Amino acid sequence: MSDPKREVRFSTIVPLEVRSTEGGEVHVGGYAAVFGEESEIGPVPGWGWRETVVSGAFTDALTRGDDVSFLINHSGLPLARTSSGTLILSQDSRGLKVDTVLDGSDPDVQRIVPKMQRGDLSKMSFAFRSEKEEWDETGDAPLRSIMSVQLFDVSIVTDPAYEGTEIGLRSKEAALGGGQMCISA
């Protein structure tokens, strides 16, 4: 069901990491949101605004245990999910960190891994409802500061709104110190 208050934001600065294991698991890590990065939502100047996610904005969602899915472009069946324990979300000084181990035999996972390795899918996004925000309308364009959210999903995406997110694949060799494949903007 569509929620008119549900919003989606993308970011691309932080690289995503992906690593495969001999058991067929695919480790994926990155940032779905980066604190303090400013993005333009809509046409600025015009009807749009500037927006930033404030440090700590995900505290309530993580404490509450929002049921968050890991998706491709915010749609389809989940690749992982917090309620099943296959998706781990945490918040650090940089932003909303994503860590998951995907099933390498899943056709959806098989579909995205080569694209991630090539760098075609290298950004992340998050879907949310703002629970607390502040607006500053003193500049050329209004600035919305998102202070607390309800989380719905984190997604690997092709077109992010925020350039600071990242996602990546990690190889067994990288995990053992032989190098790391990192995809970044």
mmCIF file of C-alpha atoms in Angstrom:
data_model
loop_
_atom_site.group_PDB
_atom_site.id
_atom_site.type_symbol
_atom_site.label_atom_id
_atom_site.label_comp_id
_atom_site.label_asym_id
_atom_site.label_seq_id
_atom_site.Cartn_x
_atom_site.Cartn_y
_atom_site.Cartn_z
ATOM 1 C CA MET A 1 0.000 0.000 0.000
ATOM 2 C CA SER A 2 1.304 3.445 -0.907
ATOM 3 C CA ASP A 3 1.863 5.924 1.910
ATOM 4 C CA PRO A 4 1.630 9.582 0.821
ATOM 5 C CA LYS A 5 3.929 10.594 3.698
ATOM 6 C CA ARG A 6 6.630 8.048 2.807
ATOM 7 C CA GLU A 7 9.703 9.718 1.315
ATOM 8 C CA VAL A 8 12.728 8.292 -0.463
ATOM 9 C CA ARG A 9 16.244 9.764 -0.396
ATOM 10 C CA PHE A 10 19.384 8.630 -2.175
ATOM 11 C CA SER A 11 23.053 9.276 -1.533
ATOM 12 C CA THR A 12 26.284 8.380 -3.380
ATOM 13 C CA ILE A 13 29.484 9.524 -1.618
ATOM 14 C CA VAL A 14 30.277 6.480 0.528
ATOM 15 C CA PRO A 15 31.348 3.297 -1.316
ATOM 16 C CA LEU A 16 29.409 0.075 -0.974
ATOM 17 C CA GLU A 17 31.353 -3.057 -0.179
ATOM 18 C CA VAL A 18 30.532 -6.568 -1.411
ATOM 19 C CA ARG A 19 32.404 -9.768 -0.685
ATOM 20 C CA SER A 20 31.636 -13.357 -1.661
ATOM 21 C CA THR A 21 32.488 -16.440 0.373
ATOM 22 C CA GLU A 22 33.081 -20.043 -0.654
ATOM 23 C CA GLY A 23 29.696 -20.949 0.852
ATOM 24 C CA GLY A 24 27.920 -18.754 -1.687
ATOM 25 C CA GLU A 25 27.103 -15.961 0.733
ATOM 26 C CA VAL A 26 27.540 -12.385 -0.433
ATOM 27 C CA HIS A 27 28.515 -9.823 2.206
ATOM 28 C CA VAL A 28 27.258 -6.308 1.467
ATOM 29 C CA GLY A 29 28.007 -3.181 3.463
ATOM 30 C CA GLY A 30 27.750 0.560 3.075
ATOM 31 C CA TYR A 31 25.843 3.674 4.090
ATOM 32 C CA ALA A 32 22.222 4.337 3.144
ATOM 33 C CA ALA A 33 22.447 7.872 4.557
ATOM 34 C CA VAL A 34 25.298 10.210 5.448
ATOM 35 C CA PHE A 35 24.847 12.867 8.119
ATOM 36 C CA GLY A 36 25.309 16.535 7.267
ATOM 37 C CA GLU A 37 25.280 16.117 3.479
ATOM 38 C CA GLU A 38 23.061 18.653 1.762
ATOM 39 C CA SER A 39 20.880 17.663 -1.167
ATOM 40 C CA GLU A 40 18.421 19.564 -3.340
ATOM 41 C CA ILE A 41 14.904 18.150 -3.444
ATOM 42 C CA GLY A 42 13.030 19.385 -6.480
ATOM 43 C CA PRO A 43 14.021 22.425 -8.542
ATOM 44 C CA VAL A 44 15.977 25.029 -6.560
ATOM 45 C CA PRO A 45 15.259 27.828 -7.304
ATOM 46 C CA GLY A 46 11.594 27.057 -7.775
ATOM 47 C CA TRP A 47 9.372 25.009 -5.524
ATOM 48 C CA GLY A 48 12.188 22.771 -4.197
ATOM 49 C CA TRP A 49 14.268 22.896 -1.039
ATOM 50 C CA ARG A 50 17.641 21.926 0.369
ATOM 51 C CA GLU A 51 17.749 19.037 2.800
ATOM 52 C CA THR A 52 20.125 17.422 5.266
ATOM 53 C CA VAL A 53 19.939 14.480 7.659
ATOM 54 C CA VAL A 54 21.032 15.456 11.168
ATOM 55 C CA SER A 55 23.368 13.232 13.193
ATOM 56 C CA GLY A 56 21.263 10.898 15.326
ATOM 57 C CA ALA A 57 18.217 11.006 13.021
ATOM 58 C CA PHE A 58 17.934 7.192 13.043
ATOM 59 C CA THR A 59 18.204 6.697 16.820
ATOM 60 C CA ASP A 60 14.453 6.351 17.414
ATOM 61 C CA ALA A 61 13.943 4.012 14.433
ATOM 62 C CA LEU A 62 16.783 1.735 15.555
ATOM 63 C CA THR A 63 15.701 1.793 19.210
ATOM 64 C CA ARG A 64 12.100 1.050 18.235
ATOM 65 C CA GLY A 65 13.204 -1.747 15.915
ATOM 66 C CA ASP A 66 11.467 -0.543 12.741
ATOM 67 C CA ASP A 67 11.034 -3.490 10.349
ATOM 68 C CA VAL A 68 13.310 -2.426 7.471
ATOM 69 C CA SER A 69 13.800 -4.331 4.193
ATOM 70 C CA PHE A 70 16.846 -4.263 1.885
ATOM 71 C CA LEU A 71 15.511 -3.749 -1.653
ATOM 72 C CA ILE A 72 16.604 -2.917 -5.191
ATOM 73 C CA ASN A 73 15.430 0.582 -6.193
ATOM 74 C CA HIS A 74 12.820 0.565 -3.380
ATOM 75 C CA SER A 75 10.726 -2.237 -4.870
ATOM 76 C CA GLY A 76 10.353 -5.977 -5.254
ATOM 77 C CA LEU A 77 10.945 -8.793 -2.821
ATOM 78 C CA PRO A 78 13.353 -8.164 0.073
ATOM 79 C CA LEU A 79 16.950 -9.337 -0.239
ATOM 80 C CA ALA A 80 17.262 -9.089 3.570
ATOM 81 C CA ARG A 81 15.210 -7.752 6.478
ATOM 82 C CA THR A 82 15.832 -6.524 10.014
ATOM 83 C CA SER A 83 12.946 -8.570 11.463
ATOM 84 C CA SER A 84 14.509 -11.811 10.182
ATOM 85 C CA GLY A 85 17.968 -10.845 11.415
ATOM 86 C CA THR A 86 19.450 -10.869 7.896
ATOM 87 C CA LEU A 87 19.862 -7.069 7.769
ATOM 88 C CA ILE A 88 21.845 -5.189 10.415
ATOM 89 C CA LEU A 89 21.452 -1.416 10.617
ATOM 90 C CA SER A 90 23.514 0.790 12.884
ATOM 91 C CA GLN A 91 24.236 4.463 13.268
ATOM 92 C CA ASP A 92 27.707 5.914 13.706
ATOM 93 C CA SER A 93 29.196 9.380 13.360
ATOM 94 C CA ARG A 94 29.057 9.086 9.558
ATOM 95 C CA GLY A 95 25.456 7.965 9.047
ATOM 96 C CA LEU A 96 23.133 4.962 8.696
ATOM 97 C CA LYS A 97 25.328 1.906 8.188
ATOM 98 C CA VAL A 98 24.039 -1.197 6.404
ATOM 99 C CA ASP A 99 25.494 -4.688 6.822
ATOM 100 C CA THR A 100 23.989 -7.886 5.448
ATOM 101 C CA VAL A 101 24.885 -11.346 4.227
ATOM 102 C CA LEU A 102 22.844 -12.196 1.139
ATOM 103 C CA ASP A 103 22.036 -15.666 -0.177
ATOM 104 C CA GLY A 104 24.199 -16.160 -3.279
ATOM 105 C CA SER A 105 21.726 -18.705 -4.667
ATOM 106 C CA ASP A 106 18.924 -16.106 -4.721
ATOM 107 C CA PRO A 107 18.270 -15.093 -8.373
ATOM 108 C CA ASP A 108 17.806 -11.443 -7.349
ATOM 109 C CA VAL A 109 21.214 -11.459 -5.648
ATOM 110 C CA GLN A 110 22.771 -13.149 -8.694
ATOM 111 C CA ARG A 111 21.240 -10.374 -10.815
ATOM 112 C CA ILE A 112 22.807 -7.499 -8.856
ATOM 113 C CA VAL A 113 26.268 -8.795 -7.902
ATOM 114 C CA PRO A 114 27.833 -8.427 -11.383
ATOM 115 C CA LYS A 115 26.317 -4.942 -11.679
ATOM 116 C CA MET A 116 27.819 -4.008 -8.312
ATOM 117 C CA GLN A 117 31.201 -5.423 -9.324
ATOM 118 C CA ARG A 118 31.173 -3.291 -12.502
ATOM 119 C CA GLY A 119 30.071 -0.195 -10.583
ATOM 120 C CA ASP A 120 26.682 0.035 -12.301
ATOM 121 C CA LEU A 121 24.968 -0.281 -8.895
ATOM 122 C CA SER A 122 27.080 1.597 -6.362
ATOM 123 C CA LYS A 123 24.736 3.880 -4.438
ATOM 124 C CA MET A 124 22.195 3.508 -1.668
ATOM 125 C CA SER A 125 18.971 5.134 -0.560
ATOM 126 C CA PHE A 126 16.495 5.022 2.296
ATOM 127 C CA ALA A 127 12.701 5.297 2.471
ATOM 128 C CA PHE A 128 11.300 7.077 5.496
ATOM 129 C CA ARG A 129 8.606 9.189 7.110
ATOM 130 C CA SER A 130 9.859 12.271 8.909
ATOM 131 C CA GLU A 131 8.880 12.292 12.590
ATOM 132 C CA LYS A 132 10.780 15.433 13.564
ATOM 133 C CA GLU A 133 12.221 18.120 11.306
ATOM 134 C CA GLU A 134 13.142 21.794 11.306
ATOM 135 C CA TRP A 135 12.834 24.278 8.459
ATOM 136 C CA ASP A 136 15.068 27.319 7.925
ATOM 137 C CA GLU A 137 13.624 29.650 5.325
ATOM 138 C CA THR A 138 16.163 32.467 5.728
ATOM 139 C CA GLY A 139 18.341 31.507 2.723
ATOM 140 C CA ASP A 140 17.749 31.534 -1.030
ATOM 141 C CA ALA A 141 16.025 28.139 -0.738
ATOM 142 C CA PRO A 142 14.442 26.616 2.381
ATOM 143 C CA LEU A 143 16.604 24.138 4.316
ATOM 144 C CA ARG A 144 14.901 21.093 5.831
ATOM 145 C CA SER A 145 16.851 19.370 8.617
ATOM 146 C CA ILE A 146 15.576 15.830 9.232
ATOM 147 C CA MET A 147 15.992 15.041 12.932
ATOM 148 C CA SER A 148 14.050 11.783 13.450
ATOM 149 C CA VAL A 149 12.479 9.263 11.056
ATOM 150 C CA GLN A 150 10.465 6.105 10.758
ATOM 151 C CA LEU A 151 12.403 3.782 8.419
ATOM 152 C CA PHE A 152 10.759 1.588 5.767
ATOM 153 C CA ASP A 153 13.600 0.326 3.581
ATOM 154 C CA VAL A 154 17.204 0.744 2.526
ATOM 155 C CA SER A 155 17.924 0.106 -1.131
ATOM 156 C CA ILE A 156 20.715 -0.297 -3.609
ATOM 157 C CA VAL A 157 19.854 2.242 -6.311
ATOM 158 C CA THR A 158 20.869 3.590 -9.685
ATOM 159 C CA ASP A 159 19.991 7.268 -9.077
ATOM 160 C CA PRO A 160 20.523 8.648 -5.554
ATOM 161 C CA ALA A 161 19.339 11.990 -4.167
ATOM 162 C CA TYR A 162 22.284 12.225 -1.787
ATOM 163 C CA GLU A 163 25.732 11.727 -3.301
ATOM 164 C CA GLY A 164 27.286 10.550 -0.019
ATOM 165 C CA THR A 165 25.974 6.988 0.164
ATOM 166 C CA GLU A 166 27.888 3.888 -0.814
ATOM 167 C CA ILE A 167 27.584 0.159 -1.117
ATOM 168 C CA GLY A 168 30.151 -2.488 -1.961
ATOM 169 C CA LEU A 169 31.030 -6.140 -2.454
ATOM 170 C CA ARG A 170 33.910 -7.734 -0.598
ATOM 171 C CA SER A 171 35.815 -10.782 -1.741
ATOM 172 C CA LYS A 172 37.208 -13.567 0.435
ATOM 173 C CA GLU A 173 40.705 -12.364 -0.485
ATOM 174 C CA ALA A 174 39.829 -8.867 0.717
ATOM 175 C CA ALA A 175 38.495 -10.260 3.971
ATOM 176 C CA LEU A 176 41.785 -12.109 4.460
ATOM 177 C CA GLY A 177 43.827 -8.980 3.715
ATOM 178 C CA GLY A 178 44.518 -9.560 0.006
ATOM 179 C CA GLY A 179 42.731 -6.465 -1.235
ATOM 180 C CA GLN A 180 39.275 -4.951 -1.244
ATOM 181 C CA MET A 181 36.963 -4.045 -4.044
ATOM 182 C CA CYS A 182 35.312 -0.756 -3.174
ATOM 183 C CA ILE A 183 32.821 1.069 -5.359
ATOM 184 C CA SER A 184 32.541 4.793 -4.727
ATOM 185 C CA ALA A 185 31.422 7.955 -6.424
#
